[in-house]
PDB file of C-alpha atoms in Angstrom:
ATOM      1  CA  UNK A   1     191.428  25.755 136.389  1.00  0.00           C
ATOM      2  CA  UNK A   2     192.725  25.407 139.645  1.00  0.00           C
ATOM      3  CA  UNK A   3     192.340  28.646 142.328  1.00  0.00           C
ATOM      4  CA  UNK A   4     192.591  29.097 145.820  1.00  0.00           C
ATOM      5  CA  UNK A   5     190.895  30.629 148.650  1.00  0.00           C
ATOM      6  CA  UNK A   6     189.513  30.424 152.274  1.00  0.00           C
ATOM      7  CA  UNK A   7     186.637  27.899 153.483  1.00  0.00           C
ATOM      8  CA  UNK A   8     184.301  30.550 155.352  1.00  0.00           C
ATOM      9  CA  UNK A   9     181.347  28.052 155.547  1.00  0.00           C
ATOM     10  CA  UNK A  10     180.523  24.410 156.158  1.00  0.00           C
ATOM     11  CA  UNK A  11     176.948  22.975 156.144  1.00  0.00           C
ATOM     12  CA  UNK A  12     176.082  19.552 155.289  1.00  0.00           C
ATOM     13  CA  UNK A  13     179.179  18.218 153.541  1.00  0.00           C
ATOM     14  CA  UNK A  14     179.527  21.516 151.644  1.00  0.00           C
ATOM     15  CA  UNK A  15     182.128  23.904 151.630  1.00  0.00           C
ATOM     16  CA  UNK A  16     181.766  27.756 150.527  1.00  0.00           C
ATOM     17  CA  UNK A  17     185.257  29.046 149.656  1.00  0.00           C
ATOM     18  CA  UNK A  18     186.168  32.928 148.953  1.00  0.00           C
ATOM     19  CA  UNK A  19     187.908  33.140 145.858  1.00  0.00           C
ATOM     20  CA  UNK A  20     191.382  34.438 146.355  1.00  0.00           C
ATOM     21  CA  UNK A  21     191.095  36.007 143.098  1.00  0.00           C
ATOM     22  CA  UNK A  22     187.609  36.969 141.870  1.00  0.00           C
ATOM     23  CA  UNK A  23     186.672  37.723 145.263  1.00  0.00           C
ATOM     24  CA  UNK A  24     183.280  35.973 145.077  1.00  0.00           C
ATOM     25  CA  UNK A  25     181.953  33.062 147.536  1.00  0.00           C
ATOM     26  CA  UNK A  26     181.764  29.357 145.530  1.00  0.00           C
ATOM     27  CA  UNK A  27     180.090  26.732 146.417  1.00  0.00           C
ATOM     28  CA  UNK A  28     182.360  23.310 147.158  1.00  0.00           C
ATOM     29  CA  UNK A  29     182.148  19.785 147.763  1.00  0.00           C
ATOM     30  CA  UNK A  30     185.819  18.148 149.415  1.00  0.00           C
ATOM     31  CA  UNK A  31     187.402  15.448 146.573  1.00  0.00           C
ATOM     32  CA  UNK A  32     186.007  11.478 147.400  1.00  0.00           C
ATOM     33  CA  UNK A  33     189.250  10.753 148.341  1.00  0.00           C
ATOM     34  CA  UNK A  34     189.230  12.748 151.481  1.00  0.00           C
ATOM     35  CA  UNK A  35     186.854  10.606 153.064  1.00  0.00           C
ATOM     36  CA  UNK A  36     189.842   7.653 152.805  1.00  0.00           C
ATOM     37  CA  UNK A  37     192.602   9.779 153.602  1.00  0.00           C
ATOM     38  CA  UNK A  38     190.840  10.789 156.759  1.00  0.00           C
ATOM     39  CA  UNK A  39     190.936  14.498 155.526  1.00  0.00           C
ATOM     40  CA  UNK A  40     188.259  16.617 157.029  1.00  0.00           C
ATOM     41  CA  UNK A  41     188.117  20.447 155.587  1.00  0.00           C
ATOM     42  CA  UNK A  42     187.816  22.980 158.345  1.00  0.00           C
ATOM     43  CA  UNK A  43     186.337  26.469 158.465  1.00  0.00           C
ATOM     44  CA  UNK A  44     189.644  28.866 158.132  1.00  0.00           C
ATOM     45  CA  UNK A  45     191.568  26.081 155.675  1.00  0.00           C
ATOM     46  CA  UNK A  46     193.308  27.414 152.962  1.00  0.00           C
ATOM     47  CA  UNK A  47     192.462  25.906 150.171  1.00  0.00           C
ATOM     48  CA  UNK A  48     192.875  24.846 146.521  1.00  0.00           C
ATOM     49  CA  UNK A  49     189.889  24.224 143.841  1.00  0.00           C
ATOM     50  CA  UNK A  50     188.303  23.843 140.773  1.00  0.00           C
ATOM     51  CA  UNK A  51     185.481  25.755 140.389  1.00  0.00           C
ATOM     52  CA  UNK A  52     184.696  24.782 136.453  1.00  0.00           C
ATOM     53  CA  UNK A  53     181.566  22.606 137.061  1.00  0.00           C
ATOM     54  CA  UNK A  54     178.053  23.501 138.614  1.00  0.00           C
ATOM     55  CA  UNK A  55     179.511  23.003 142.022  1.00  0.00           C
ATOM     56  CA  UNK A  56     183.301  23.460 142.686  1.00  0.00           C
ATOM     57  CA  UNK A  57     185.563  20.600 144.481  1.00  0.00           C
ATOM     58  CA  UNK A  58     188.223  21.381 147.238  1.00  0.00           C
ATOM     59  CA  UNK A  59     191.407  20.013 145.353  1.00  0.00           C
ATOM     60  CA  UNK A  60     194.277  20.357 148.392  1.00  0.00           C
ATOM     61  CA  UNK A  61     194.082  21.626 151.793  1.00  0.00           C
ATOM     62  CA  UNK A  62     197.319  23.729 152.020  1.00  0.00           C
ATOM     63  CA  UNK A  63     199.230  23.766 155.357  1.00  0.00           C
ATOM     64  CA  UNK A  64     197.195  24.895 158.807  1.00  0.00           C
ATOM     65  CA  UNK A  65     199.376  27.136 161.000  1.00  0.00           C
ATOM     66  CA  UNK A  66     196.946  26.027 163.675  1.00  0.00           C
ATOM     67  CA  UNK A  67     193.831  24.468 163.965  1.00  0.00           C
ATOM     68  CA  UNK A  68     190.800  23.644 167.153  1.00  0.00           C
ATOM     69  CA  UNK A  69     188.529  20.739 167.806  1.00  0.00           C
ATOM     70  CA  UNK A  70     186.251  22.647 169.173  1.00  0.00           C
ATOM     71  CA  UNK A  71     185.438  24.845 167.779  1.00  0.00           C
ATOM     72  CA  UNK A  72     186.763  23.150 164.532  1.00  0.00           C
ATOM     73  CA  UNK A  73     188.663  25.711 162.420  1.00  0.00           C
ATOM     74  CA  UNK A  74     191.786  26.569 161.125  1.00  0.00           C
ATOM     75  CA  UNK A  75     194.336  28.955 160.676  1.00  0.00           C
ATOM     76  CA  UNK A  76     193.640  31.606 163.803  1.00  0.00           C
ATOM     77  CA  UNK A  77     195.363  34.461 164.200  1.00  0.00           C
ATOM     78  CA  UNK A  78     193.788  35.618 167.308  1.00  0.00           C
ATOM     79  CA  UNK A  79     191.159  34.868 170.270  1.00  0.00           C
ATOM     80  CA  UNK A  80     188.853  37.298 171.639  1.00  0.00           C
ATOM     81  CA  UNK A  81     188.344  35.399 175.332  1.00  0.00           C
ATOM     82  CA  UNK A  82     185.004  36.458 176.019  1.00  0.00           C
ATOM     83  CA  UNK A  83     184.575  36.197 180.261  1.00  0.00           C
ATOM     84  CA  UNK A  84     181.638  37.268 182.105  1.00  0.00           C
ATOM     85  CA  UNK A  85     181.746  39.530 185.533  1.00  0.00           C
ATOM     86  CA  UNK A  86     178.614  37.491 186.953  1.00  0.00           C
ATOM     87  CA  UNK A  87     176.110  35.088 185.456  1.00  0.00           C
ATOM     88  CA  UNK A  88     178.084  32.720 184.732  1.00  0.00           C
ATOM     89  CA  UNK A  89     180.611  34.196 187.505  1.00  0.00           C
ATOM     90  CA  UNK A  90     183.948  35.527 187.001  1.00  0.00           C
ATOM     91  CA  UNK A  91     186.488  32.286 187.266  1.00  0.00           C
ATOM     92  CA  UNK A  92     190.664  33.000 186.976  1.00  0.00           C
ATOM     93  CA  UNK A  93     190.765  29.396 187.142  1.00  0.00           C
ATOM     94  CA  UNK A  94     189.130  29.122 183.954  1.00  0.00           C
ATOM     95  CA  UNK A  95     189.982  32.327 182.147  1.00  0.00           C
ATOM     96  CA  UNK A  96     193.632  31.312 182.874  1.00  0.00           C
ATOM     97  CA  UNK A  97     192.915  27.711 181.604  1.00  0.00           C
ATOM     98  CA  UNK A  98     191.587  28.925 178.031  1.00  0.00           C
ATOM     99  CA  UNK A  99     194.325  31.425 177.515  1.00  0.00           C
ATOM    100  CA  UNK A 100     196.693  28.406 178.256  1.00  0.00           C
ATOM    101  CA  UNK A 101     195.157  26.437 174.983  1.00  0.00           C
ATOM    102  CA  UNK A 102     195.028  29.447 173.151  1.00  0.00           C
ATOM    103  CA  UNK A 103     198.377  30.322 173.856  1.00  0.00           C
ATOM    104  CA  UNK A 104     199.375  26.258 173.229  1.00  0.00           C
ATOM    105  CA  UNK A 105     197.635  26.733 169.697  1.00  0.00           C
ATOM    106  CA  UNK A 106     199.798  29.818 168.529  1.00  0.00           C
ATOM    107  CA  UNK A 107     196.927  32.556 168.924  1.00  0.00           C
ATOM    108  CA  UNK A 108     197.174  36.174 170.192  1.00  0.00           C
ATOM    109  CA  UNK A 109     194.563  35.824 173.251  1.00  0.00           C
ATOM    110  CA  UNK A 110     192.395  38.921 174.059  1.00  0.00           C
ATOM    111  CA  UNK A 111     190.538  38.968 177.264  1.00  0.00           C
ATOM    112  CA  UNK A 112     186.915  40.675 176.912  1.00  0.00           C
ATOM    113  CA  UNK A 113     184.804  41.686 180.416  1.00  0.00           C
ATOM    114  CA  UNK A 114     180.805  41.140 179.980  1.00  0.00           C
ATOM    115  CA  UNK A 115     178.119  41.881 182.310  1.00  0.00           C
ATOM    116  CA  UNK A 116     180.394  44.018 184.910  1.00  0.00           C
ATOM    117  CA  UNK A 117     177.349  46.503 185.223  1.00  0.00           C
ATOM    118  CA  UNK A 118     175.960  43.920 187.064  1.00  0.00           C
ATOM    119  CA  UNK A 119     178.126  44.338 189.648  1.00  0.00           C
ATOM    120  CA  UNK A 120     178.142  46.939 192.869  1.00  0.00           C
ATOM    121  CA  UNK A 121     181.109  49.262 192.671  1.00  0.00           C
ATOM    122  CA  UNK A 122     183.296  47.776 195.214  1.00  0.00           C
ATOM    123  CA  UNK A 123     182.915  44.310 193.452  1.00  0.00           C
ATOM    124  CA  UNK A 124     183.780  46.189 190.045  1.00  0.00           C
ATOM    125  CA  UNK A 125     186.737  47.623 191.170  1.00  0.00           C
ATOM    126  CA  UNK A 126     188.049  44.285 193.193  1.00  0.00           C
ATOM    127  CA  UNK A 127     187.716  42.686 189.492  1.00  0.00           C
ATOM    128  CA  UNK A 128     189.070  45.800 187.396  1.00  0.00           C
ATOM    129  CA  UNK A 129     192.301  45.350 189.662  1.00  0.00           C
ATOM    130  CA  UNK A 130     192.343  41.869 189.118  1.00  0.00           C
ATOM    131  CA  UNK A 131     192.026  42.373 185.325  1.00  0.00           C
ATOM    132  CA  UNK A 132     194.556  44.938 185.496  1.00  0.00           C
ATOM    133  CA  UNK A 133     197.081  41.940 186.477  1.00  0.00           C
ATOM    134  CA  UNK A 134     196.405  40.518 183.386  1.00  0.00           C
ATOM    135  CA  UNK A 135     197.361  43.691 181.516  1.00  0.00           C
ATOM    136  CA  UNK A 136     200.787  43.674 183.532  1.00  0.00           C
ATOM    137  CA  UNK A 137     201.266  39.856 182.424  1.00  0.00           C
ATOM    138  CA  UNK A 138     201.260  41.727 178.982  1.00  0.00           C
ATOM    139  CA  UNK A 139     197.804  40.560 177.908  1.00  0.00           C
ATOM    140  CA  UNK A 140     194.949  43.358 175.729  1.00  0.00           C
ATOM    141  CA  UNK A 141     192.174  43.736 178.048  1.00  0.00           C
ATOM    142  CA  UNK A 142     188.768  45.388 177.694  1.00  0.00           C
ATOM    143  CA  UNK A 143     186.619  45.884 181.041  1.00  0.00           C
ATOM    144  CA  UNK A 144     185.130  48.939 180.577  1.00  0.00           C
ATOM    145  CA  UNK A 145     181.890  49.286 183.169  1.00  0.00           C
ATOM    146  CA  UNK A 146     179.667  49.377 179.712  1.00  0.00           C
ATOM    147  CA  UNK A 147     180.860  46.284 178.461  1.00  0.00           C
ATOM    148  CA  UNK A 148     179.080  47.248 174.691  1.00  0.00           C
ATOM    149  CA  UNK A 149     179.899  51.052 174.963  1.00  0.00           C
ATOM    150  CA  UNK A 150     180.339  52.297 171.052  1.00  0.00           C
ATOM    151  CA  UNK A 151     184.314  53.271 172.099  1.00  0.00           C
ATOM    152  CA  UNK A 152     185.386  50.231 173.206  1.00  0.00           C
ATOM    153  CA  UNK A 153     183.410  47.836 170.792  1.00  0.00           C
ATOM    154  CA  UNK A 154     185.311  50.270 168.106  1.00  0.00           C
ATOM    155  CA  UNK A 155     188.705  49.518 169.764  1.00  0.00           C
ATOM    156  CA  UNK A 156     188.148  45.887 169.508  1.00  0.00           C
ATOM    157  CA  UNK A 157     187.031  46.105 165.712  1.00  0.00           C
ATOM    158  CA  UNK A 158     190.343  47.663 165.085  1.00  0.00           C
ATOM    159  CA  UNK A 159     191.937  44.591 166.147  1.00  0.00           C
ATOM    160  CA  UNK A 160     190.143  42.926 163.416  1.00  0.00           C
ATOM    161  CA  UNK A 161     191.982  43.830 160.121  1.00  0.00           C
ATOM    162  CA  UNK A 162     194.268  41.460 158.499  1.00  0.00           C
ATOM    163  CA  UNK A 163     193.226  38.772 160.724  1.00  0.00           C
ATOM    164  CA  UNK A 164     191.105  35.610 161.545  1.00  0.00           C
ATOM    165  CA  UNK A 165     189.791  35.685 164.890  1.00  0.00           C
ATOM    166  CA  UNK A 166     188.027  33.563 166.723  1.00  0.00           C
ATOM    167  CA  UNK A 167     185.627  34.614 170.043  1.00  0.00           C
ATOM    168  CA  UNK A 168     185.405  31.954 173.149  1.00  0.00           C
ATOM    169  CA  UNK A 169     185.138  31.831 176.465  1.00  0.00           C
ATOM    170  CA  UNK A 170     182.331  29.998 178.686  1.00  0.00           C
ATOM    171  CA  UNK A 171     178.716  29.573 177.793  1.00  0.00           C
ATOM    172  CA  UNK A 172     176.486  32.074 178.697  1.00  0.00           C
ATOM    173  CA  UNK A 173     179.064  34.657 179.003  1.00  0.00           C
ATOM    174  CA  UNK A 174     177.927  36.681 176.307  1.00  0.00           C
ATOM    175  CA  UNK A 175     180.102  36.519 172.820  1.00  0.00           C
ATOM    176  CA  UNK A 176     176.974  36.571 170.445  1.00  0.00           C
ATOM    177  CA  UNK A 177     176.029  39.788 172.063  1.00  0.00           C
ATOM    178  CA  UNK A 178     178.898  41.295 171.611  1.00  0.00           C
ATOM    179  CA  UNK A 179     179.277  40.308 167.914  1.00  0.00           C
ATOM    180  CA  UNK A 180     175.423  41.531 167.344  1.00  0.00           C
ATOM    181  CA  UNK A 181     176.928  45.100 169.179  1.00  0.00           C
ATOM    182  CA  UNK A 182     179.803  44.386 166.487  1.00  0.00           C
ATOM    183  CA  UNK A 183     177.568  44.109 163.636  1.00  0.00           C
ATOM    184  CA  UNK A 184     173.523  43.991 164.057  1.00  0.00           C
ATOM    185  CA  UNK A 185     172.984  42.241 160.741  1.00  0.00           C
ATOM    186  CA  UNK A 186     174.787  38.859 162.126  1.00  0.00           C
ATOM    187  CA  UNK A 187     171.304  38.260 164.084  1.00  0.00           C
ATOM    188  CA  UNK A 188     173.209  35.553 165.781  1.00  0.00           C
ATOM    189  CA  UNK A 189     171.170  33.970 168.619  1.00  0.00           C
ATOM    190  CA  UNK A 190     171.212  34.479 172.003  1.00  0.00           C
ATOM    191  CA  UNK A 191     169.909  32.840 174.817  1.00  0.00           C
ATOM    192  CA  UNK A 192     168.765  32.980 178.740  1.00  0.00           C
ATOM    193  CA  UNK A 193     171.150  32.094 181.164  1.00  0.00           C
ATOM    194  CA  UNK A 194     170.165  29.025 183.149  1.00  0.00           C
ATOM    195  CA  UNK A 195     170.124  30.196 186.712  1.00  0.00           C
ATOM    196  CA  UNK A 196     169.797  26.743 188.100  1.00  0.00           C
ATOM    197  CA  UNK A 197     173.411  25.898 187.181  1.00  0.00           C
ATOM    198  CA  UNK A 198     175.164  29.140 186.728  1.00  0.00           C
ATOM    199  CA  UNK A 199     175.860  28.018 183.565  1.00  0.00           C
ATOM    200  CA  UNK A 200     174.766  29.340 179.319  1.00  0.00           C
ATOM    201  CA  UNK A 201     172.722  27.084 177.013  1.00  0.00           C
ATOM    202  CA  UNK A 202     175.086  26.624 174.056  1.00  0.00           C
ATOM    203  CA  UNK A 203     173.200  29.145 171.116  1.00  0.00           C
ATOM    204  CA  UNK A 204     176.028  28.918 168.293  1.00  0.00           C
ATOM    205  CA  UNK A 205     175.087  25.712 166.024  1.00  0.00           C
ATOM    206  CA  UNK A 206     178.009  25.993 163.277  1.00  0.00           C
ATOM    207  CA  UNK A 207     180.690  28.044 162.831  1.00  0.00           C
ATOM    208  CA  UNK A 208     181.056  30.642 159.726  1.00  0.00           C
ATOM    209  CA  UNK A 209     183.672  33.287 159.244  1.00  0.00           C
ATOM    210  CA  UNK A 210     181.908  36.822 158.442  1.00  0.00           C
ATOM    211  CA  UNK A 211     183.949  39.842 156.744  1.00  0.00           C
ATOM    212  CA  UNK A 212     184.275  42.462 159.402  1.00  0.00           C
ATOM    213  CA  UNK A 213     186.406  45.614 159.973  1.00  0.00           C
ATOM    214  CA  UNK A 214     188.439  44.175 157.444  1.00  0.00           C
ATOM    215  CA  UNK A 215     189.174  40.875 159.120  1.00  0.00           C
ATOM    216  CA  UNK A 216     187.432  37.629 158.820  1.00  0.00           C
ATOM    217  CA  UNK A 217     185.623  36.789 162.408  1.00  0.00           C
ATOM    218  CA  UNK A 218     183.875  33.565 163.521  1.00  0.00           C
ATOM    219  CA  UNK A 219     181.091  32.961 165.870  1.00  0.00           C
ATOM    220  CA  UNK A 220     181.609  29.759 168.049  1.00  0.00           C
ATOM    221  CA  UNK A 221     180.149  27.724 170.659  1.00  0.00           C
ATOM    222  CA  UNK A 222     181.308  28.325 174.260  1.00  0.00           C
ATOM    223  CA  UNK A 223     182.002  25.568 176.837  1.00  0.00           C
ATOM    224  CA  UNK A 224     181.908  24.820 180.558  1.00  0.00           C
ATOM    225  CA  UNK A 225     185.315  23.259 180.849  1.00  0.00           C
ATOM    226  CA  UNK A 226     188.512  22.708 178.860  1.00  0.00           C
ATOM    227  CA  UNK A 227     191.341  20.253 179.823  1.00  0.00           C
ATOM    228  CA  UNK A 228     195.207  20.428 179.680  1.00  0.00           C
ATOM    229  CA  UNK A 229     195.964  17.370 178.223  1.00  0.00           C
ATOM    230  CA  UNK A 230     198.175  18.059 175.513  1.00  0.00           C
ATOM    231  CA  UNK A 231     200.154  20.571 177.119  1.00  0.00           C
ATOM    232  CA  UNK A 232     203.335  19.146 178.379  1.00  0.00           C
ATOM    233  CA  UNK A 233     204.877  19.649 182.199  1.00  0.00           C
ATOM    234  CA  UNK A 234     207.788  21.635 180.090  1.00  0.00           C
ATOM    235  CA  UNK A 235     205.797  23.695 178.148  1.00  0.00           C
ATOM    236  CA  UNK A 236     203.453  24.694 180.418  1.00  0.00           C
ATOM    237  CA  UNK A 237     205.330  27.684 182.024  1.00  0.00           C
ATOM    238  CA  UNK A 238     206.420  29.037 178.780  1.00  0.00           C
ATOM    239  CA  UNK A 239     202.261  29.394 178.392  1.00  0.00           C
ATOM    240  CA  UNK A 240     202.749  32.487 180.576  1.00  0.00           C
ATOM    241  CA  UNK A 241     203.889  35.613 179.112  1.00  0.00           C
ATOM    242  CA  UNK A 242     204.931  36.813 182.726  1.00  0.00           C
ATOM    243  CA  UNK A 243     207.022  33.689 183.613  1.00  0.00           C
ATOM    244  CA  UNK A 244     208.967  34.274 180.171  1.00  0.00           C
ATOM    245  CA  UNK A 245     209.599  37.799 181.201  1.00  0.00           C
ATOM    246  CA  UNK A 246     211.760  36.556 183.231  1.00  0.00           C
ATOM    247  CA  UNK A 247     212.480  32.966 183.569  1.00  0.00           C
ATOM    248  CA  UNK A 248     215.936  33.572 181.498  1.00  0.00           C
ATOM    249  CA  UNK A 249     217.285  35.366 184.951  1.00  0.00           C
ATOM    250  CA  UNK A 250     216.511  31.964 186.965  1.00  0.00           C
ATOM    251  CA  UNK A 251     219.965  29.937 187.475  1.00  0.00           C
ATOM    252  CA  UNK A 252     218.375  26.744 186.167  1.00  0.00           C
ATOM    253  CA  UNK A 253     217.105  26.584 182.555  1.00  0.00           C
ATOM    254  CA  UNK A 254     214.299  24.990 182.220  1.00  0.00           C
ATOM    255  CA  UNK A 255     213.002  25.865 185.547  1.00  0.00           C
ATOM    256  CA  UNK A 256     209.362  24.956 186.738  1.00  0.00           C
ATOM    257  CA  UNK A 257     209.381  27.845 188.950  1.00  0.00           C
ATOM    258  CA  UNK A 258     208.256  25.266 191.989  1.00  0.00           C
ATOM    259  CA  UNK A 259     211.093  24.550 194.532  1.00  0.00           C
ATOM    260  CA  UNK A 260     214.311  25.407 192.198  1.00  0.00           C
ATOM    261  CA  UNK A 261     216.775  27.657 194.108  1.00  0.00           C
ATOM    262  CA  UNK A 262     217.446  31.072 192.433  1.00  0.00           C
ATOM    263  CA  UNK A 263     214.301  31.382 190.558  1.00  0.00           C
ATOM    264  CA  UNK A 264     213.593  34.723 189.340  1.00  0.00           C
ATOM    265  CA  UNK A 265     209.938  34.191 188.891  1.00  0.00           C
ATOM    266  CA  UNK A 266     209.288  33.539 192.169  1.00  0.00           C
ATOM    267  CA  UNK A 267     211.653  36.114 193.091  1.00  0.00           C
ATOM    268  CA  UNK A 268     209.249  38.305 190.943  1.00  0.00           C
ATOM    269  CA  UNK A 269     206.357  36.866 192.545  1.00  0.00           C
ATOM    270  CA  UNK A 270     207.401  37.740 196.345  1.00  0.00           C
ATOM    271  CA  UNK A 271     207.760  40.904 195.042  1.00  0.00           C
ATOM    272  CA  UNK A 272     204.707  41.471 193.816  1.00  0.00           C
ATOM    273  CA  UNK A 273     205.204  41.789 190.172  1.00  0.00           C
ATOM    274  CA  UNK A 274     203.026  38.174 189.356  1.00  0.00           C
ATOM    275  CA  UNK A 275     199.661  37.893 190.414  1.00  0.00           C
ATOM    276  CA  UNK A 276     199.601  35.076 192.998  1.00  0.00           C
ATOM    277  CA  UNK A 277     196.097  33.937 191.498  1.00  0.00           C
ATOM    278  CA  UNK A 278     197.925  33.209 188.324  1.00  0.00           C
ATOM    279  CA  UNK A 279     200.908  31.734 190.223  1.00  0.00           C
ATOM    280  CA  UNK A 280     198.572  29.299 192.088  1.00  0.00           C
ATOM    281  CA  UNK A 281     196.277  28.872 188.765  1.00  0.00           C
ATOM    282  CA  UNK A 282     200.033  27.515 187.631  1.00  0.00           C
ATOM    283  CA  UNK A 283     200.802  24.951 190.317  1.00  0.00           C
ATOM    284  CA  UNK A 284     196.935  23.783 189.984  1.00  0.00           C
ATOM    285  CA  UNK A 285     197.615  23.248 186.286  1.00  0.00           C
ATOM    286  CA  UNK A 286     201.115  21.367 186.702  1.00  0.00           C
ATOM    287  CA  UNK A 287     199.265  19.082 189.110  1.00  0.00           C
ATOM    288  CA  UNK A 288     196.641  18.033 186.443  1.00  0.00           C
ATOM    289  CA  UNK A 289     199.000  17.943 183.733  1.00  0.00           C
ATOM    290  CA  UNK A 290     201.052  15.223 185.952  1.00  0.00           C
ATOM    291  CA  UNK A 291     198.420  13.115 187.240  1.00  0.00           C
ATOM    292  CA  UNK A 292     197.323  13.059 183.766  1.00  0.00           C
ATOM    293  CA  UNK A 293     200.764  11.779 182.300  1.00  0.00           C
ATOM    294  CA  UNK A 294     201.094   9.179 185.391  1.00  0.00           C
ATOM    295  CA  UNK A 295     197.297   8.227 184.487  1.00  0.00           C
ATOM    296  CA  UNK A 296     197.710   8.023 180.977  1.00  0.00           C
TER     297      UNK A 296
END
């Protein structure tokens, strides 16, 4: 009888799916003909199957409303962007690069501050204002001076139900803590920082979803770097909820927001209302994007 359900688990060529219907976790294998179609099952699919036999078979992959190579999985409603104060440090260059792909993918980004107690007050407070630019752009933001104080960890949870989400961010920066302050039983591994090169040992060796707060949340490995290269030169400003604010008032549509006369975002920016780290973090971006195209 066919059924349908969720992949939460892949190990080995195996697939455990949670059963729409009787709510329980069965063991898969994908149908031979995947292989030939060049069908690979992700984490998150949607799926249906036949769960008659010993061991059930994936049948169909229904339709992703999004999906990431890395980490590979499906179907994400939203990112928790998990960015560290110090150790590795705080980069806008890179936090603004990863809620760019997020963004490109369809996903609600959330930005999550680690290790800020690390930090003297006056270096706190430079960073909390700089945060609080990203809360004007229209972004949720966490960056509390506890970064795993019970009320906040709670107010994240809450964002939990009804959802898939995904955490990310660069190595070392700390999402397997947080999701051991989230829920101890995960016993997800953590590791050292390597102080030599600023930089986190990857600790996360597959992905699985795990039921929590009502929501279905995956662990996933960080990285160092992320490129642009599918992003477009077009789409790129619509990538910032700030620009889109207001780039209907500028006289040309489709306006890069560069040298255009009558542009409202940089009207907005003189002003003060866009944070000129994001509006240079922009420019930096178009620049790769084009060299890439002219490359490539």
């Amino acid at each position: 009888m066919e059924k349908t359900g969720r992949i939460i688990k892949s190990i080995s060529g195996f697939y455990d799916v949670f059963d729409d219907e009787s709510k329980e976790i069965i063991r898969t294998r994908a149908r031979g003909n995947f292989r030939k179609r060049k069908i690979k099952p992700l984490v998150g699919d949607k799926v249906t199957f036949d769960a008659t036999g010993d061991l059930g078979y994936i049948l169909e992959i229904l339709p992703r409303e999004n999906s990431l190579v890395r980490p590979p999985i499906a179907n994400i409603d939203q990112a928790i962007v998990v960015t560290s104060a110090t150790e590795p440090n705080f980069s806008s260059n890179l936090l603004d690069k990863i809620l760019i792909n997020i963004e490109h993918n369809g996903i609600e980004p959330v930005i999550y501050l680690t290790k800020s107690d690390l930090l003297n007050d006056e270096k706190y407070q430079t960073l909390k204002e700089t945060l609080e630019g990203y809360h004007r752009a229209g972004y949720l933001v966490f960056d509390d001076r506890d970064s795993y104080n019970d009320q906040q960890v709670g107010k994240l949870e809450a964002t939990f139900a009804g959802k898939v989400t995904v955490f990310t961010g660069q190595s070392g920066a700390g999402k397997s803590t947080l999701l051991n302050h989230i829920d101890t039983e995960l016993g997800l591994a953590t590791a050292a920082i390597s102080q030599t090169l600023n930089r986190g040992k990857h600790t996360t060796r597959q992905v699985s979803l795990f039921d929590i707060a009502d929501g279905l949340v995956a662990d996933t490995p960080g990285f160092s770097s992320i490129d642009l290269m599918n992003v477009t030169p077009e789409e790129l400003p619509t990538l910032f909820p700030e620009f889109l604010e207001y780039s209907s008032e500028c006289q040309f549509r489709g306006c890069r927001h560069v040298n255009e006369p009558n542009c409202k975002v940089k009207e907005e920016l003189a002003e003060g209302n866009i944070m000129q780290s994001r509006y240079d973090n922009y420019l930096y971006f178009l620049n790769e994007i084009n060299s890439y195209k002219k490359r490539y």
